[in-house]
Amino acid sequence: MQVIIDSTAKCVNQAAERFSALLRRKPDAVLGLATGSTPEALYGKLIEQYKAGIISFKKVTTFNLDEYVGLNGDHPQSYRRFMQEKLFDHVDIDLKQTHVPDGVHTTPENAADYDKMIEAAGGIDLLLLGIGNNGHIGFNEPGSSFDALTHIVDLNESTRQANARFFASINEVPKQAVTMGIHTIMQARSIILMAFGAGKSQAIAGAVTGPVSADVPASVLRLHPDVTMFVDDGAATDIKV
Ligand code: PGA
């Protein structure tokens, strides 16, 4: 695992360049995408590059990591809506080729069909991850099995609190989500994780220097052959080398 520590802006630029280089080399790449505050600036850079004629999304296929249970794609806080607003509506992507787990129709029995769709598309070339304050990746909370495929999870109270900023009140934050499992994530050929701000520093320290353990789900990434973490100076403060 490569850990790059730099300013937030430089982390964003370098991560965006990795996506851009892939799309130039492989225009029909399969991307794994994340929501939340962390990837927003990266999506902004990709939109700029599209508008400048440097990259195209015409042949790209995407699979998002997760979605809230109970929110349909029109809900303002759904991750489908986030992706439309932050990326898809601004580039030449074919919406039929964009996938976000279905927060309304997914059941415990059919959730892993998402893995089959990823496999049928040829697997994910490059997957983008954020990290939760508690070390989660996707919505794989501490204690999650490393063997899990896409499944429905109960969200931790700390995750609901962290995401309450997007909702009118904590009571409106869904209690469950559909998420790619850790096995699904580990199948991606290449992974980029971005972590910004001091709130992520303990999770990053645990992931980078602690034991590989389900207590810090992101630590599993050390077992993957091609992971780059872009960690800004704030999120790097607890890494002891
Ligand atoms: P954030 O979320 O980018 O909004 O901090 C990251 C995550 O919870 O994975």
Coordinates of N, CA and C and ligand atoms in Angstrom, one line a residue:
M1 N 0.9 -1.2 0.0 CA 0.0 0.0 0.0 C 0.9 1.2 0.0
Q2 N 0.5 2.2 -0.9 CA 1.3 3.4 -1.0 C 0.5 4.5 -0.2
V3 N 1.2 5.2 0.6 CA 0.5 6.3 1.4 C 1.1 7.6 1.0
I4 N 0.3 8.5 0.4 CA 0.9 9.8 -0.1 C 0.3 10.9 0.8
I5 N 1.1 11.6 1.5 CA 0.7 12.7 2.4 C 1.0 14.0 1.8
D6 N 0.0 14.9 1.6 CA 0.2 16.1 1.0 C -0.9 17.1 1.3
S7 N -0.9 18.3 0.8 CA -2.0 19.2 1.0 C -3.3 18.6 0.4
T8 N -4.4 19.1 0.9 CA -5.7 18.5 0.3 C -5.7 18.7 -1.2
A9 N -5.4 20.0 -1.6 CA -5.5 20.3 -3.1 C -4.6 19.3 -3.9
K10 N -3.4 19.1 -3.4 CA -2.5 18.2 -4.2 C -2.9 16.8 -4.2
C11 N -3.5 16.3 -3.0 CA -4.1 15.0 -3.0 C -5.2 14.9 -4.1
V12 N -6.1 15.9 -4.1 CA -7.2 15.9 -5.1 C -6.6 15.8 -6.5
N13 N -5.6 16.7 -6.8 CA -5.1 16.7 -8.1 C -4.5 15.4 -8.5
Q14 N -3.7 14.8 -7.6 CA -3.1 13.5 -7.9 C -4.1 12.4 -8.1
A15 N -5.1 12.3 -7.3 CA -6.1 11.3 -7.4 C -6.9 11.5 -8.7
A16 N -7.2 12.8 -9.0 CA -7.9 13.0 -10.3 C -7.1 12.6 -11.5
E17 N -5.8 12.8 -11.4 CA -4.9 12.5 -12.5 C -4.9 10.9 -12.7
R18 N -5.0 10.2 -11.6 CA -5.1 8.7 -11.7 C -6.3 8.3 -12.5
F19 N -7.4 8.9 -12.2 CA -8.7 8.6 -12.9 C -8.6 9.1 -14.4
S20 N -8.0 10.3 -14.6 CA -7.9 10.8 -15.9 C -7.0 9.9 -16.8
A21 N -5.9 9.5 -16.2 CA -4.9 8.7 -17.0 C -5.6 7.4 -17.4
L22 N -6.4 6.8 -16.4 CA -7.0 5.5 -16.8 C -8.0 5.7 -17.9
L23 N -8.8 6.8 -17.9 CA -9.8 7.0 -18.9 C -9.2 7.3 -20.3
R24 N -8.0 7.9 -20.3 CA -7.3 8.2 -21.5 C -6.7 6.9 -22.1
R25 N -6.3 6.0 -21.2 CA -5.7 4.7 -21.6 C -6.8 3.7 -21.9
K26 N -7.9 3.7 -21.2 CA -8.9 2.7 -21.3 C -10.3 3.4 -21.3
P27 N -10.7 3.9 -22.4 CA -12.0 4.8 -22.4 C -13.2 4.0 -21.9
D28 N -13.2 2.7 -22.0 CA -14.3 1.9 -21.5 C -14.1 1.3 -20.1
A29 N -13.3 2.0 -19.3 CA -13.0 1.6 -17.9 C -14.3 1.4 -17.1
V30 N -14.1 0.5 -16.1 CA -15.2 0.4 -15.1 C -14.7 1.0 -13.8
L31 N -15.4 2.0 -13.4 CA -15.0 2.8 -12.2 C -15.9 2.4 -11.0
G32 N -15.3 2.4 -9.8 CA -16.1 2.3 -8.6 C -16.1 3.7 -7.9
L33 N -17.2 4.2 -7.5 CA -17.3 5.6 -7.1 C -17.9 5.7 -5.7
A34 N -17.5 6.8 -5.0 CA -17.9 7.0 -3.6 C -18.6 8.3 -3.5
T35 N -19.4 8.4 -2.5 CA -20.1 9.7 -2.2 C -19.5 10.3 -0.9
G36 N -20.1 11.4 -0.4 CA -19.6 12.1 0.8 C -18.9 13.3 0.4
S37 N -18.3 14.0 1.4 CA -17.7 15.3 1.2 C -16.3 15.1 0.5
T38 N -15.6 14.0 0.8 CA -14.3 13.8 0.3 C -14.1 13.8 -1.2
P39 N -15.0 13.0 -1.9 CA -14.7 13.0 -3.4 C -15.2 14.2 -4.2
E40 N -15.9 15.1 -3.6 CA -16.5 16.2 -4.3 C -15.6 16.9 -5.2
A41 N -14.4 17.3 -4.6 CA -13.5 18.1 -5.4 C -12.9 17.3 -6.6
L42 N -12.7 16.0 -6.3 CA -12.1 15.2 -7.4 C -13.1 15.1 -8.6
Y43 N -14.4 15.0 -8.2 CA -15.4 15.0 -9.3 C -15.4 16.3 -10.1
G44 N -15.2 17.4 -9.3 CA -15.1 18.7 -10.0 C -14.0 18.8 -11.0
K45 N -12.8 18.2 -10.6 CA -11.7 18.2 -11.5 C -12.0 17.3 -12.7
L46 N -12.7 16.2 -12.5 CA -13.0 15.3 -13.7 C -13.9 16.1 -14.7
I47 N -14.9 16.8 -14.1 CA -15.8 17.6 -14.9 C -15.0 18.6 -15.7
E48 N -14.1 19.3 -15.1 CA -13.2 20.3 -15.8 C -12.5 19.6 -16.9
Q49 N -11.9 18.4 -16.7 CA -11.1 17.8 -17.7 C -12.0 17.3 -18.9
Y50 N -13.3 16.9 -18.5 CA -14.2 16.5 -19.6 C -14.5 17.8 -20.4
K51 N -14.8 18.9 -19.8 CA -15.1 20.1 -20.5 C -14.0 20.6 -21.4
A52 N -12.8 20.3 -20.9 CA -11.6 20.7 -21.7 C -11.3 19.7 -22.8
G53 N -12.1 18.7 -22.9 CA -11.9 17.7 -24.0 C -10.7 16.7 -23.7
I54 N -10.3 16.6 -22.5 CA -9.2 15.8 -22.1 C -9.7 14.3 -21.9
I55 N -10.8 14.2 -21.3 CA -11.4 12.8 -21.1 C -12.9 12.8 -21.5
S56 N -13.3 11.6 -21.7 CA -14.8 11.4 -22.0 C -15.2 10.2 -21.2
F57 N -16.5 10.3 -20.8 CA -17.1 9.2 -20.0 C -18.1 8.3 -20.9
K58 N -18.1 8.6 -22.2 CA -19.1 8.0 -23.1 C -19.1 6.4 -23.0
K59 N -18.0 5.8 -22.8 CA -17.9 4.3 -22.7 C -17.7 3.8 -21.3
V60 N -17.7 4.7 -20.4 CA -17.4 4.3 -19.0 C -18.6 3.7 -18.3
T61 N -18.3 2.7 -17.5 CA -19.3 2.1 -16.6 C -19.0 2.4 -15.2
T62 N -20.0 2.7 -14.3 CA -19.7 3.0 -12.9 C -20.5 2.1 -12.0
F63 N -19.9 1.8 -10.9 CA -20.7 1.2 -9.8 C -20.4 1.9 -8.5
N64 N -21.4 2.5 -7.9 CA -21.2 3.2 -6.6 C -21.1 2.2 -5.4
L65 N -20.5 2.6 -4.4 CA -20.2 1.7 -3.2 C -21.5 1.4 -2.5
D66 N -22.4 2.4 -2.3 CA -23.4 2.2 -1.3 C -24.6 3.1 -1.6
E67 N -25.7 2.9 -0.9 CA -26.9 3.7 -0.9 C -27.7 3.5 0.4
Y68 N -28.4 4.5 0.8 CA -29.3 4.3 2.0 C -30.5 3.5 1.7
V69 N -30.8 2.6 2.6 CA -32.0 1.8 2.5 C -33.2 2.8 2.7
G70 N -34.2 2.7 1.8 CA -35.4 3.4 2.0 C -35.4 4.7 1.2
L71 N -34.3 5.2 0.7 CA -34.3 6.4 -0.2 C -34.3 6.0 -1.6
N72 N -35.3 6.5 -2.4 CA -35.2 6.2 -3.8 C -34.3 7.3 -4.5
G73 N -34.0 7.1 -5.7 CA -32.9 7.9 -6.4 C -33.3 9.4 -6.5
D74 N -34.6 9.7 -6.3 CA -35.0 11.1 -6.4 C -34.8 11.8 -5.1
H75 N -34.6 11.1 -4.0 CA -34.5 11.7 -2.7 C -33.3 12.6 -2.7
P76 N -33.4 13.8 -2.2 CA -32.2 14.8 -2.2 C -31.0 14.2 -1.5
Q77 N -31.2 13.3 -0.5 CA -30.0 12.8 0.2 C -29.6 11.4 -0.3
S78 N -30.3 11.0 -1.4 CA -29.8 9.6 -1.9 C -28.5 9.8 -2.6
Y79 N -27.8 8.7 -2.6 CA -26.4 8.7 -3.2 C -26.6 8.7 -4.7
R80 N -27.7 8.2 -5.3 CA -27.9 8.3 -6.7 C -28.0 9.8 -7.1
R81 N -28.8 10.6 -6.3 CA -29.0 12.0 -6.6 C -27.6 12.7 -6.4
F82 N -26.9 12.4 -5.4 CA -25.5 13.0 -5.2 C -24.7 12.8 -6.5
M83 N -24.7 11.6 -7.0 CA -23.8 11.3 -8.2 C -24.3 12.1 -9.4
Q84 N -25.7 12.2 -9.5 CA -26.2 13.0 -10.7 C -25.7 14.4 -10.6
E85 N -25.8 15.0 -9.3 CA -25.5 16.4 -9.2 C -24.0 16.7 -9.2
K86 N -23.2 15.8 -8.7 CA -21.8 16.1 -8.5 C -21.0 15.6 -9.7
L87 N -21.5 14.7 -10.5 CA -20.7 14.2 -11.7 C -21.6 13.9 -12.9
F88 N -22.5 13.0 -12.8 CA -23.1 12.4 -14.0 C -23.8 13.5 -14.9
D89 N -24.5 14.5 -14.2 CA -25.3 15.5 -15.0 C -24.3 16.4 -15.8
H90 N -23.0 16.3 -15.5 CA -22.1 17.3 -16.1 C -21.2 16.7 -17.1
V91 N -21.3 15.4 -17.4 CA -20.4 14.7 -18.3 C -21.2 13.9 -19.3
D92 N -20.5 13.3 -20.3 CA -21.2 12.6 -21.3 C -21.4 11.1 -21.0
I93 N -21.6 10.8 -19.8 CA -21.8 9.4 -19.4 C -23.2 8.9 -19.8
D94 N -23.3 7.6 -20.2 CA -24.5 7.0 -20.5 C -25.1 6.5 -19.2
L95 N -26.3 7.1 -18.8 CA -26.8 6.8 -17.5 C -27.1 5.4 -17.3
K96 N -27.4 4.7 -18.4 CA -27.7 3.3 -18.3 C -26.5 2.5 -17.8
Q97 N -25.3 3.1 -18.0 CA -24.1 2.4 -17.6 C -23.6 2.8 -16.1
T98 N -24.5 3.6 -15.5 CA -24.2 4.0 -14.1 C -25.0 3.2 -13.1
H99 N -24.4 2.7 -12.1 CA -25.1 1.8 -11.1 C -24.8 2.3 -9.7
V100 N -25.9 2.5 -9.0 CA -25.9 2.8 -7.6 C -26.8 1.7 -6.9
P101 N -26.4 1.1 -5.8 CA -27.2 0.1 -5.2 C -28.6 0.6 -5.0
D102 N -29.7 -0.2 -5.2 CA -31.0 0.2 -5.1 C -31.5 0.2 -3.6
G103 N -31.7 1.4 -3.1 CA -32.1 1.5 -1.7 C -33.5 1.1 -1.4
V104 N -34.3 0.9 -2.4 CA -35.7 0.6 -2.1 C -36.0 -0.9 -2.4
H105 N -35.5 -1.4 -3.5 CA -35.9 -2.8 -3.8 C -34.8 -3.9 -3.4
T106 N -33.7 -3.5 -2.8 CA -32.7 -4.5 -2.4 C -33.2 -5.2 -1.2
T107 N -33.0 -6.5 -1.2 CA -33.4 -7.4 0.0 C -32.2 -8.1 0.4
P108 N -32.2 -8.7 1.6 CA -31.0 -9.5 2.0 C -30.7 -10.6 0.9
E109 N -31.8 -11.1 0.3 CA -31.6 -12.2 -0.6 C -31.0 -11.8 -2.0
N110 N -31.4 -10.6 -2.5 CA -30.9 -10.2 -3.8 C -29.7 -9.2 -3.8
A111 N -29.3 -8.8 -2.6 CA -28.3 -7.7 -2.5 C -27.0 -8.1 -3.3
A112 N -26.6 -9.4 -3.2 CA -25.3 -9.8 -3.9 C -25.5 -9.9 -5.4
D113 N -26.7 -9.7 -5.9 CA -26.8 -9.6 -7.4 C -25.9 -8.4 -7.9
Y114 N -25.7 -7.4 -7.1 CA -24.8 -6.3 -7.5 C -23.4 -6.8 -7.8
D115 N -22.9 -7.7 -7.1 CA -21.6 -8.3 -7.4 C -21.6 -9.0 -8.7
K116 N -22.7 -9.6 -9.0 CA -22.8 -10.3 -10.4 C -22.8 -9.3 -11.5
M117 N -23.4 -8.2 -11.2 CA -23.4 -7.1 -12.3 C -22.0 -6.6 -12.5
I118 N -21.3 -6.4 -11.4 CA -19.9 -5.9 -11.5 C -19.1 -6.9 -12.3
E119 N -19.2 -8.2 -11.9 CA -18.5 -9.2 -12.6 C -18.8 -9.2 -14.1
A120 N -20.1 -9.1 -14.4 CA -20.6 -9.1 -15.8 C -20.0 -8.0 -16.6
A121 N -19.7 -6.9 -15.9 CA -19.1 -5.7 -16.6 C -17.6 -5.8 -16.7
G122 N -17.1 -6.9 -16.2 CA -15.6 -7.1 -16.3 C -14.8 -6.8 -15.1
G123 N -15.5 -6.5 -14.0 CA -14.8 -6.1 -12.8 C -14.4 -4.6 -12.8
I124 N -14.1 -4.1 -11.6 CA -13.8 -2.7 -11.4 C -12.3 -2.5 -11.6
D125 N -12.0 -1.5 -12.5 CA -10.6 -1.2 -12.8 C -10.0 -0.3 -11.7
L126 N -10.8 0.7 -11.3 CA -10.3 1.6 -10.3 C -11.4 2.0 -9.4
L127 N -11.3 1.8 -8.1 CA -12.3 2.0 -7.1 C -11.9 3.2 -6.2
L128 N -12.8 4.1 -6.0 CA -12.5 5.2 -5.1 C -13.2 5.0 -3.8
L129 N -12.4 5.2 -2.7 CA -13.0 5.0 -1.3 C -12.7 6.3 -0.5
G130 N -13.7 6.6 0.4 CA -13.4 7.5 1.5 C -13.2 6.6 2.7
I131 N -13.1 7.2 3.9 CA -13.0 6.4 5.1 C -13.8 7.1 6.2
G132 N -14.6 6.3 6.9 CA -15.3 6.9 8.0 C -14.4 7.2 9.2
N133 N -15.0 8.1 10.1 CA -14.2 8.4 11.3 C -13.9 7.1 12.1
N134 N -14.7 6.1 11.9 CA -14.5 4.8 12.7 C -13.8 3.8 11.8
G135 N -13.2 4.2 10.7 CA -12.5 3.3 9.9 C -13.3 2.5 8.8
H136 N -14.6 2.9 8.7 CA -15.4 2.1 7.7 C -15.0 2.4 6.3
I137 N -15.2 1.5 5.4 CA -15.0 1.7 4.0 C -16.3 1.3 3.3
G138 N -16.9 2.1 2.4 CA -18.2 1.9 2.0 C -19.0 2.0 3.3
F139 N -20.0 1.2 3.6 CA -20.6 1.3 4.9 C -20.3 0.0 5.6
N140 N -19.1 -0.5 5.4 CA -18.7 -1.7 6.2 C -18.1 -1.2 7.5
E141 N -19.0 -1.3 8.5 CA -18.7 -0.7 9.8 C -17.7 -1.7 10.6
P142 N -17.0 -1.2 11.7 CA -16.1 -2.1 12.4 C -16.8 -3.4 12.8
G143 N -16.1 -4.5 12.6 CA -16.6 -5.8 12.9 C -17.1 -6.5 11.7
S144 N -17.1 -5.8 10.5 CA -17.7 -6.4 9.3 C -16.8 -7.5 8.8
S145 N -17.4 -8.5 8.2 CA -16.6 -9.7 7.7 C -15.9 -9.3 6.5
F146 N -14.6 -9.8 6.4 CA -13.8 -9.5 5.2 C -14.4 -10.3 4.0
D147 N -15.3 -11.3 4.2 CA -15.8 -12.1 3.1 C -17.1 -11.6 2.5
A148 N -17.6 -10.5 3.0 CA -18.9 -10.1 2.6 C -19.0 -9.6 1.2
L149 N -20.1 -10.0 0.5 CA -20.4 -9.4 -0.8 C -21.4 -8.2 -0.5
T150 N -21.9 -7.7 -1.6 CA -22.9 -6.5 -1.4 C -24.0 -7.0 -0.5
H151 N -24.3 -6.2 0.5 CA -25.3 -6.7 1.5 C -25.9 -5.4 2.2
I152 N -27.0 -5.7 3.0 CA -27.6 -4.7 3.8 C -27.0 -4.6 5.2
V153 N -26.7 -3.4 5.6 CA -26.0 -3.3 6.9 C -26.8 -2.3 7.8
D154 N -26.7 -2.5 9.1 CA -27.2 -1.5 10.1 C -26.1 -0.5 10.3
L155 N -26.4 0.8 10.2 CA -25.4 1.8 10.4 C -25.1 2.1 11.8
N156 N -23.9 2.3 12.2 CA -23.5 2.6 13.5 C -24.0 4.0 13.9
E157 N -24.3 4.2 15.2 CA -24.7 5.5 15.6 C -23.7 6.6 15.2
S158 N -22.4 6.3 15.3 CA -21.4 7.4 15.0 C -21.5 7.7 13.5
T159 N -21.8 6.8 12.7 CA -21.9 7.0 11.2 C -23.1 7.9 11.0
R160 N -24.2 7.6 11.6 CA -25.5 8.3 11.5 C -25.2 9.8 11.9
Q161 N -24.5 9.9 13.1 CA -24.2 11.3 13.6 C -23.4 12.0 12.6
A162 N -22.3 11.3 12.0 CA -21.4 12.0 11.1 C -22.2 12.4 9.8
N163 N -23.2 11.7 9.4 CA -23.9 12.0 8.2 C -25.2 12.9 8.4
A164 N -25.5 13.1 9.7 CA -26.7 13.9 10.0 C -26.6 15.3 9.4
R165 N -25.3 15.8 9.1 CA -25.2 17.2 8.6 C -25.9 17.3 7.3
F166 N -26.1 16.3 6.6 CA -26.8 16.4 5.3 C -28.3 16.3 5.4
F167 N -28.8 16.0 6.6 CA -30.3 15.8 6.8 C -30.8 16.9 7.7
A168 N -32.1 17.1 7.8 CA -32.7 18.1 8.6 C -32.5 17.8 10.1
S169 N -32.5 16.5 10.4 CA -32.2 16.1 11.8 C -31.7 14.6 11.8
I170 N -31.1 14.2 12.9 CA -30.5 12.8 13.0 C -31.6 11.8 12.8
N171 N -32.9 12.1 13.2 CA -34.0 11.2 13.0 C -34.2 10.8 11.6
E172 N -33.9 11.7 10.7 CA -34.1 11.4 9.3 C -33.0 10.6 8.6
V173 N -31.9 10.4 9.3 CA -30.8 9.6 8.7 C -31.2 8.2 8.7
P174 N -31.2 7.5 7.6 CA -31.6 6.1 7.5 C -30.8 5.3 8.5
K175 N -31.4 4.2 8.9 CA -30.7 3.3 9.9 C -30.0 2.2 9.2
Q176 N -30.3 2.0 7.9 CA -29.6 0.9 7.2 C -29.1 1.4 5.8
A177 N -28.2 0.6 5.3 CA -27.7 1.0 3.9 C -27.4 -0.3 3.2
V178 N -27.4 -0.2 1.8 CA -26.8 -1.3 1.0 C -25.4 -1.0 0.7
T179 N -24.5 -1.8 0.9 CA -23.1 -1.5 0.6 C -22.4 -2.7 -0.1
M180 N -21.5 -2.3 -1.0 CA -20.5 -3.3 -1.4 C -19.9 -3.9 -0.2
G181 N -19.7 -5.2 -0.1 CA -19.0 -5.8 1.0 C -17.4 -5.6 0.9
I182 N -16.7 -6.0 1.9 CA -15.3 -5.9 1.8 C -14.7 -6.8 0.7
H183 N -15.3 -8.0 0.6 CA -14.8 -8.9 -0.5 C -15.0 -8.2 -1.9
T184 N -16.2 -7.6 -2.1 CA -16.5 -6.8 -3.3 C -15.4 -5.8 -3.5
I185 N -15.1 -5.0 -2.5 CA -14.1 -3.9 -2.6 C -12.7 -4.5 -3.0
M186 N -12.4 -5.6 -2.3 CA -11.0 -6.2 -2.5 C -10.9 -6.8 -3.9
Q187 N -12.0 -7.0 -4.6 CA -11.9 -7.5 -6.0 C -11.5 -6.5 -7.0
A188 N -11.6 -5.2 -6.7 CA -11.2 -4.1 -7.6 C -9.7 -4.3 -7.9
R189 N -9.4 -4.0 -9.2 CA -8.0 -4.2 -9.6 C -7.1 -3.1 -9.0
S190 N -7.6 -2.0 -8.8 CA -6.8 -0.9 -8.2 C -7.7 0.0 -7.3
I191 N -7.2 0.5 -6.2 CA -8.0 1.2 -5.3 C -7.3 2.5 -4.9
I192 N -8.1 3.6 -4.8 CA -7.6 4.8 -4.3 C -8.5 5.2 -3.1
L193 N -7.9 5.5 -1.9 CA -8.6 6.0 -0.8 C -8.2 7.4 -0.5
M194 N -9.1 8.3 -0.3 CA -8.8 9.6 0.1 C -9.3 9.9 1.5
A195 N -8.5 10.6 2.3 CA -8.9 11.0 3.6 C -8.5 12.4 3.9
F196 N -9.4 13.2 4.3 CA -9.1 14.6 4.5 C -9.6 15.1 5.9
G197 N -8.7 15.8 6.6 CA -9.1 16.4 7.9 C -8.8 15.6 9.1
A198 N -8.6 16.4 10.2 CA -8.1 15.7 11.5 C -9.1 14.7 12.0
G199 N -10.4 14.8 11.6 CA -11.4 13.9 12.1 C -11.1 12.5 11.6
K200 N -10.3 12.3 10.5 CA -10.0 11.0 10.0 C -8.7 10.5 10.5
S201 N -8.0 11.3 11.3 CA -6.6 10.9 11.6 C -6.4 9.6 12.4
Q202 N -7.3 9.3 13.3 CA -7.2 8.1 14.0 C -7.6 6.9 13.2
A203 N -8.6 7.0 12.3 CA -9.0 5.9 11.4 C -7.8 5.6 10.5
I204 N -7.1 6.7 10.0 CA -6.0 6.5 9.1 C -4.8 5.8 9.8
A205 N -4.5 6.3 11.0 CA -3.4 5.7 11.7 C -3.7 4.2 11.9
G206 N -4.9 3.9 12.3 CA -5.3 2.5 12.5 C -5.2 1.7 11.2
A207 N -5.6 2.3 10.1 CA -5.6 1.5 8.9 C -4.2 1.3 8.4
V208 N -3.3 2.3 8.6 CA -1.9 2.3 8.0 C -1.0 1.5 8.9
T209 N -1.1 1.7 10.2 CA 0.0 1.2 11.1 C -0.6 0.2 12.1
G210 N -1.9 0.1 12.3 CA -2.4 -0.8 13.3 C -2.5 -2.2 12.7
P211 N -3.0 -3.2 13.5 CA -3.1 -4.5 13.0 C -4.2 -4.6 11.9
V212 N -4.0 -5.5 10.9 CA -5.1 -5.8 9.9 C -6.2 -6.5 10.7
S213 N -7.3 -5.8 10.9 CA -8.4 -6.3 11.8 C -9.7 -5.7 11.4
A214 N -10.7 -6.5 11.6 CA -12.1 -6.0 11.3 C -12.5 -4.8 12.2
D215 N -11.7 -4.6 13.3 CA -12.0 -3.4 14.1 C -11.8 -2.1 13.3
V216 N -10.9 -2.1 12.4 CA -10.7 -1.0 11.5 C -10.8 -1.5 10.1
P217 N -12.0 -1.5 9.5 CA -12.2 -2.2 8.2 C -11.2 -1.7 7.1
A218 N -10.8 -0.5 7.1 CA -9.8 0.0 6.1 C -8.5 -0.7 6.2
S219 N -8.2 -1.3 7.3 CA -6.8 -2.0 7.4 C -6.7 -3.1 6.5
V220 N -7.9 -3.7 6.0 CA -7.8 -4.8 5.1 C -7.1 -4.4 3.8
L221 N -7.1 -3.2 3.5 CA -6.5 -2.7 2.2 C -5.1 -3.0 2.1
R222 N -4.4 -3.3 3.3 CA -3.0 -3.6 3.3 C -2.8 -5.0 2.6
L223 N -3.9 -5.8 2.5 CA -3.8 -7.1 1.9 C -4.0 -7.0 0.4
H224 N -4.3 -5.8 -0.1 CA -4.6 -5.7 -1.6 C -3.3 -5.3 -2.3
P225 N -3.1 -5.8 -3.5 CA -1.8 -5.5 -4.2 C -1.7 -4.1 -4.8
D226 N -2.7 -3.3 -4.9 CA -2.6 -2.0 -5.6 C -3.5 -1.0 -5.0
V227 N -3.1 -0.5 -3.8 CA -3.9 0.6 -3.1 C -3.0 1.8 -2.9
T228 N -3.6 3.0 -3.3 CA -2.9 4.2 -2.9 C -3.8 5.0 -2.0
M229 N -3.3 5.5 -0.9 CA -4.0 6.4 0.0 C -3.5 7.8 -0.2
F230 N -4.4 8.7 -0.5 CA -4.1 10.1 -0.5 C -4.6 10.7 0.8
V231 N -3.7 11.1 1.6 CA -4.0 11.5 3.0 C -3.5 13.0 3.1
D232 N -4.4 13.9 3.5 CA -4.0 15.2 3.6 C -3.3 15.4 5.0
D233 N -2.6 16.6 5.2 CA -1.8 16.8 6.4 C -2.6 16.6 7.6
G234 N -3.9 17.0 7.7 CA -4.7 16.9 8.8 C -5.0 15.4 9.2
A235 N -5.3 14.7 8.1 CA -5.7 13.2 8.4 C -4.4 12.4 8.7
A236 N -3.2 13.0 8.4 CA -2.0 12.2 8.6 C -1.4 12.4 10.0
T237 N -2.0 13.3 10.9 CA -1.4 13.7 12.1 C -1.1 12.5 13.1
D238 N -1.9 11.5 13.0 CA -1.7 10.4 14.0 C -0.9 9.2 13.5
I239 N -0.4 9.3 12.2 CA 0.5 8.3 11.7 C 1.8 8.4 12.4
K240 N 2.2 7.4 13.1 CA 3.6 7.4 13.7 C 4.5 6.4 13.0
V241 N 5.6 7.0 12.4 CA 6.4 6.1 11.6 C 7.8 5.9 12.4
Ligands
PGA1 P1 -17.0 11.8 4.0 O1 -17.4 10.3 4.3 O2 -16.3 11.8 2.7 O3 -18.3 12.6 3.9 O4 -16.1 12.2 5.2 C1 -16.5 9.3 4.1 C2 -17.1 8.0 4.5 O5 -17.9 7.9 5.5 O6 -16.7 6.9 4.0

